[in-house]
Coordinates of C-alpha atoms and ligand atoms in Angstrom, one line a residue:
X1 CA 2.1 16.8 53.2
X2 CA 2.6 17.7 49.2
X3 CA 5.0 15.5 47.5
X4 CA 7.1 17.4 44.9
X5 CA 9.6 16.1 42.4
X6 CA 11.2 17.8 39.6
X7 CA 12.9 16.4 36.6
X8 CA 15.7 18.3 35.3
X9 CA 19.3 18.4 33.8
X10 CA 20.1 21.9 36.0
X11 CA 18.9 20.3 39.2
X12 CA 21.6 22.5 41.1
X13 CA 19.2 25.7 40.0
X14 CA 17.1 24.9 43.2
X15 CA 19.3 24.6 45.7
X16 CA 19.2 27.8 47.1
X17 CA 15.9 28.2 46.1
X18 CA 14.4 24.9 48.5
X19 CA 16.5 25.8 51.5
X20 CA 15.5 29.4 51.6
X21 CA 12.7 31.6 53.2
X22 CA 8.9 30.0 52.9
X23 CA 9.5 27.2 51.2
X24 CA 12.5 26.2 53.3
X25 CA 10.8 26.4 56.3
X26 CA 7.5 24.2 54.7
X27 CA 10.0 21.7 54.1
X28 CA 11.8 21.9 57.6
X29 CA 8.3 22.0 59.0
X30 CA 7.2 19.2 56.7
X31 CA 4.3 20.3 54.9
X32 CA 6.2 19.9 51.9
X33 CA 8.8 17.3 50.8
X34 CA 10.6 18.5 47.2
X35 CA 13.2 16.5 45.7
X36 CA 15.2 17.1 42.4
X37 CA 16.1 14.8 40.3
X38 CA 18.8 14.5 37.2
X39 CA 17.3 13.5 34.2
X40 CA 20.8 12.6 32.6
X41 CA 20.5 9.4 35.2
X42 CA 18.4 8.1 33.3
X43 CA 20.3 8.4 29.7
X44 CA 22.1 5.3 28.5
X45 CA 24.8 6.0 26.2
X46 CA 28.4 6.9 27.0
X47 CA 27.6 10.9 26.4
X48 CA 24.4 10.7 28.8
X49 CA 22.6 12.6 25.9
X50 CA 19.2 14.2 26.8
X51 CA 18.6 15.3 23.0
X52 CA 18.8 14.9 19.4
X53 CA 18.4 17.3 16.3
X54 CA 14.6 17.5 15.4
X55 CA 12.5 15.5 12.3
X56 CA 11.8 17.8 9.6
X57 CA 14.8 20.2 10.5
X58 CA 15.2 23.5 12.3
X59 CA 17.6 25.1 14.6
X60 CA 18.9 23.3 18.0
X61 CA 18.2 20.2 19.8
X62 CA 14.6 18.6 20.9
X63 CA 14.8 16.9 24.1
X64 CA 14.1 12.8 23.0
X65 CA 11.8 10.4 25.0
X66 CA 14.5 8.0 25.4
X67 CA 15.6 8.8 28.9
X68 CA 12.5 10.9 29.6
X69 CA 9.9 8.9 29.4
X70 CA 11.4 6.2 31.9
X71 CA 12.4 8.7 34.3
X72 CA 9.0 10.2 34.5
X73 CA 7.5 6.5 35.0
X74 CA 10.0 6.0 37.5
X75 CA 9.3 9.1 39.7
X76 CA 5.0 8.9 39.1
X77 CA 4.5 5.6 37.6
X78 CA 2.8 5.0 33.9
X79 CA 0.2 7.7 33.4
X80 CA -3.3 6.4 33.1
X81 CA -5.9 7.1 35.7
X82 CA -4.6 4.7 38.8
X83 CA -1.6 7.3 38.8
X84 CA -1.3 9.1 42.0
X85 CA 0.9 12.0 40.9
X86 CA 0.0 14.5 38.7
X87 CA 2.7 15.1 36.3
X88 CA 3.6 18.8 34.9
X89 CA 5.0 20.5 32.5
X90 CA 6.0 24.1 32.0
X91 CA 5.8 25.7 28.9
X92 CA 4.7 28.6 26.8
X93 CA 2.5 26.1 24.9
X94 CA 0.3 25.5 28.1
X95 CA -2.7 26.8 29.7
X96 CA -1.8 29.6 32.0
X97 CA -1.5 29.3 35.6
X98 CA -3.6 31.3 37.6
X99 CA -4.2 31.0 41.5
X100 CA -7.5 29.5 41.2
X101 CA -5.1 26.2 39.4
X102 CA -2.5 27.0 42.8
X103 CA -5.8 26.3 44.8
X104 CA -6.4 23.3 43.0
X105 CA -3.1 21.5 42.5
X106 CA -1.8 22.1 46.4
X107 CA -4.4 20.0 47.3
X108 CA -3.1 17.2 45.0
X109 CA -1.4 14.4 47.0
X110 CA 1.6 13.9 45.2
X111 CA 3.2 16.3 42.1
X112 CA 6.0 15.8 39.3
X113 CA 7.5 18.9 37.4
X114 CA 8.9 18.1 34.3
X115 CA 11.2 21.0 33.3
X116 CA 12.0 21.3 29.3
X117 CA 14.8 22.6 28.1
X118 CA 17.0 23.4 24.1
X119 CA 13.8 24.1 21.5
X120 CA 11.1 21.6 23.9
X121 CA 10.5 18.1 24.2
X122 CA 9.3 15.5 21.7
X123 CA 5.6 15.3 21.3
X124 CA 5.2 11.8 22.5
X125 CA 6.9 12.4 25.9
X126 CA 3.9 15.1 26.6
X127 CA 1.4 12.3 24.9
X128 CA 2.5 9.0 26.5
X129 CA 3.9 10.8 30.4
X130 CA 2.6 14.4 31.2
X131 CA -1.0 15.2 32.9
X132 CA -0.9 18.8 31.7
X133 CA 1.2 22.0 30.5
X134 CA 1.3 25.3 32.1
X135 CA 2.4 28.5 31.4
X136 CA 3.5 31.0 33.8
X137 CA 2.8 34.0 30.7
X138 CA 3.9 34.8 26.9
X139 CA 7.5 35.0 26.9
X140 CA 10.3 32.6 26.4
X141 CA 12.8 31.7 28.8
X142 CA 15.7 29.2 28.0
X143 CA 13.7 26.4 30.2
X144 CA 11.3 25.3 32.7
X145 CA 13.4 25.6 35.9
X146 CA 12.5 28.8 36.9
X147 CA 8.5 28.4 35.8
X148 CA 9.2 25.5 37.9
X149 CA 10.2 27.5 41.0
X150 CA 7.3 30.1 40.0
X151 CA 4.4 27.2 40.3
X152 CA 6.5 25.5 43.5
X153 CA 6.7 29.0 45.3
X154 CA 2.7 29.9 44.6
X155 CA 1.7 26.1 46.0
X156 CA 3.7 25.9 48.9
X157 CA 2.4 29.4 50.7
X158 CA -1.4 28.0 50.2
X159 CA 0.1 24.7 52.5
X160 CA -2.0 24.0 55.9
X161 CA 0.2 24.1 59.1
X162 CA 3.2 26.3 57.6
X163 CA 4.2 29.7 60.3
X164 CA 2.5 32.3 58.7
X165 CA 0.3 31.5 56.2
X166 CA -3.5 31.8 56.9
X167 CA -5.6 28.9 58.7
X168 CA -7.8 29.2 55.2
X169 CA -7.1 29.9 52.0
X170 CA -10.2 31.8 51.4
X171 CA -8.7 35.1 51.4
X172 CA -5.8 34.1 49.2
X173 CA -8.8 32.6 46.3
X174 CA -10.5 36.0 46.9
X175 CA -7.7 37.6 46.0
X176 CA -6.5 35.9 43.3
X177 CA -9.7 35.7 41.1
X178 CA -10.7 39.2 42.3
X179 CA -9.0 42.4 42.1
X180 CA -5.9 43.8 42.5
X181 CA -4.5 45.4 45.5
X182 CA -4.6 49.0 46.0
X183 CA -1.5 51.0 47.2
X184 CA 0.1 50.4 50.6
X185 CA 1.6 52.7 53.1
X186 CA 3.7 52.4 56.0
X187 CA 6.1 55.0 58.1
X188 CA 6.7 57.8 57.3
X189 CA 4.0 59.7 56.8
X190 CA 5.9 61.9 54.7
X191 CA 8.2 60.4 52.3
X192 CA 10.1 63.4 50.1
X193 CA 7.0 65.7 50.0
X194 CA 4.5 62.9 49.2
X195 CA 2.3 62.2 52.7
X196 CA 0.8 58.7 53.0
X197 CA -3.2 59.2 52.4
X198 CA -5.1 61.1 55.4
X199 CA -7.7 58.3 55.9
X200 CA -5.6 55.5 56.5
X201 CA -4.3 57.4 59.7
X202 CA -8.1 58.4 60.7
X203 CA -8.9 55.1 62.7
X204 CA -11.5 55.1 60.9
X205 CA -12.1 51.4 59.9
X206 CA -15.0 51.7 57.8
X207 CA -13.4 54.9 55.7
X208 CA -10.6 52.8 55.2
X209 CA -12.2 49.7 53.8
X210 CA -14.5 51.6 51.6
X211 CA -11.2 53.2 50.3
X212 CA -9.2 50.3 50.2
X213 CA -12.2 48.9 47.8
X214 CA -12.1 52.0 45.9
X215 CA -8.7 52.0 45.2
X216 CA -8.1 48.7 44.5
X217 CA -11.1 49.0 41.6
X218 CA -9.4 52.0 40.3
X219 CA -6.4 50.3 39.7
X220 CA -7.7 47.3 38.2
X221 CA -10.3 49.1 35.9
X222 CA -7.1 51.2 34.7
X223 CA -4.3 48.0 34.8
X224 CA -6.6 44.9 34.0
X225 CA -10.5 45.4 33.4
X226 CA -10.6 41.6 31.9
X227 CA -10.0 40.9 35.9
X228 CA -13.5 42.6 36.2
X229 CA -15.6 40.5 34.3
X230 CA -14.4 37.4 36.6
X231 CA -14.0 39.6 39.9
X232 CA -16.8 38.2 42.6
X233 CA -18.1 41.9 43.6
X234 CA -18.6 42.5 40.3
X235 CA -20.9 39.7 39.5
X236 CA -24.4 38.4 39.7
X237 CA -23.7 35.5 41.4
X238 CA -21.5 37.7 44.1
X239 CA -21.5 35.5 47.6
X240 CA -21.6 32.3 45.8
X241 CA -19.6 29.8 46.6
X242 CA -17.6 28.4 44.0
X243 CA -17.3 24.4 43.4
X244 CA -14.4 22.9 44.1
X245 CA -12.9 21.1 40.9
X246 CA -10.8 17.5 40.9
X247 CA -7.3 17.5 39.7
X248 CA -8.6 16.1 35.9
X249 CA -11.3 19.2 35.8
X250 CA -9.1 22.8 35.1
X251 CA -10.7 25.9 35.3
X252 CA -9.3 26.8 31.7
X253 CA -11.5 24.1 29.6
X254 CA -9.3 22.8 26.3
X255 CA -10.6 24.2 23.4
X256 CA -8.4 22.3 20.8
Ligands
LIG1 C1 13.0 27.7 21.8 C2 13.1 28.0 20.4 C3 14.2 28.4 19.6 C4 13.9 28.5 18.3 C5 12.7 28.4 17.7 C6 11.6 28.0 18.6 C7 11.8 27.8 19.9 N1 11.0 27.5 20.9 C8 11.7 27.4 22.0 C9 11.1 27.0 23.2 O1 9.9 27.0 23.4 N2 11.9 26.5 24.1 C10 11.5 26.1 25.4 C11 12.4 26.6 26.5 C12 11.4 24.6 25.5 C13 10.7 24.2 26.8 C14 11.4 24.9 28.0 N3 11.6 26.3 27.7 C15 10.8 27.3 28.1 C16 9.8 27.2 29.0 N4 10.9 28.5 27.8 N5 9.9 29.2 28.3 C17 9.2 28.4 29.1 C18 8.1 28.9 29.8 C19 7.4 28.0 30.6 C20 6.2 28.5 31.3 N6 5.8 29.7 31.1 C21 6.4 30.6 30.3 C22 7.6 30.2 29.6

């Protein structure tokens, strides 16, 4: 089972979200247990303050390491390498996600999200308490929550032993560092003038996968050819296992 917790001041943001569809029923099923938690019980003074104006000046509030550095020590224990949760943070400063790092982290034992919110956190909270930062793509949003949700949603679907998700997960890493998926039909075969392609109603299974392939290159030479240059098929060492990497190894190496 994957343990998630998530540190937060809008904890009520997930409700809906954790009792619904696929990742309500890995929790009912147990392949995932995901917990919220307020980060305002962990502040001290008589306002339950989260934040403070930041050093050196600027617009809005920077959330301070008073109550967020206990809380995350509380919920994963002091960060060093005996801890057994790998704590997170989502941000536009991090590395991005991709679904090779899904892969990776649902096979973690235990998880904490850290969700920033106001202009970010203080730089020692991310120093002293957080494992890594992701980033779910270059925009801003007003805070992690829903990045949160994004990362939660992608892990929980790659889960052993939830109704209708694949035995293996090696068709869901195939697709995510390979191509993109071509276009999809289903009934009716004529939809306002525009008929659904004549070989995917031939029976013909080997037309249809050699299309399928076709198709699915097309659109990502024309959407995203950087996908190419990473894409298995389109490799030299195509039918090459890839290594498994530990928790502490990403596939995105720092460069700062
Ligand atoms: C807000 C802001 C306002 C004025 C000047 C600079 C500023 N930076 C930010 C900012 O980065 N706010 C973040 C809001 C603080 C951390 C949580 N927030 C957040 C996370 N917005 N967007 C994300 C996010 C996370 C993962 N992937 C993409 C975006």
């Amino acid at each position: 089972m994957l343990e998630i917790d998530v540190l937060t001041i809008f904890p009520e943001l997930f409700g809906p979200f954790l009792d619904t569809a696929f990742v309500g029923m890995a929790r009912r099923d147990g392949a995932a247990r995901i917990d919220t938690h307020d980060l305002r019980g962990w502040a001290t003074d008589r306002h339950r303050s989260v934040d403070d104006t930041p050093y050196g000046g600027g617009p809005g509030m920077v959330m301070t390491p008073e109550p967020l550095v206990p809380a995350i020590e509380a919920l994963a224990g002091p960060k060093g390498p005996d801890r057994k949760v790998h704590v997170i943070c989502l941000s536009p400063q991090g590395r991005p996600l991709d679904q090779a790092r899904l892969v990776a982290l649902a096979a973690a034992p235990a998880l904490l999200f850290v969700c920033g919110r106001y202009e970010g956190i203080d730089q020692r909270v991310l120093d002293l308490a957080v494992d890594e930062e992701l980033s779910i793509g270059d925009y801003v949003l007003s805070g992690g929550e829903i990045p949160t949700m994004v990362a939660i949603e992608g892990l929980v679907r790659l889960l052993p032993g939830v109704l209708g998700n694949p035995d293996s997960i090696e068709t869901e890493s195939f697709r995510g560092g390979g191509v993109l998926e071509g276009p999809q039909y289903t009934r009716p075969p004529v939809y306002r003038g525009l008929e659904v392609p004549p070989v995917l109603r031939s029976g013909n299974h080997a037309a249809i996968e050699a299309w399928r392939r076709e198709q699915a290159l097309n659109r990502t030479r024309a959407r995203r050819p950087e996908l190419l240059d990473a894409a298995p098929e389109s490799r030299s060492d195509a039918g090459i296992e890839e290594t498994k990497r530990p928790l502490g190894d990403p596939t995105h190496p720092k460069r700062d």
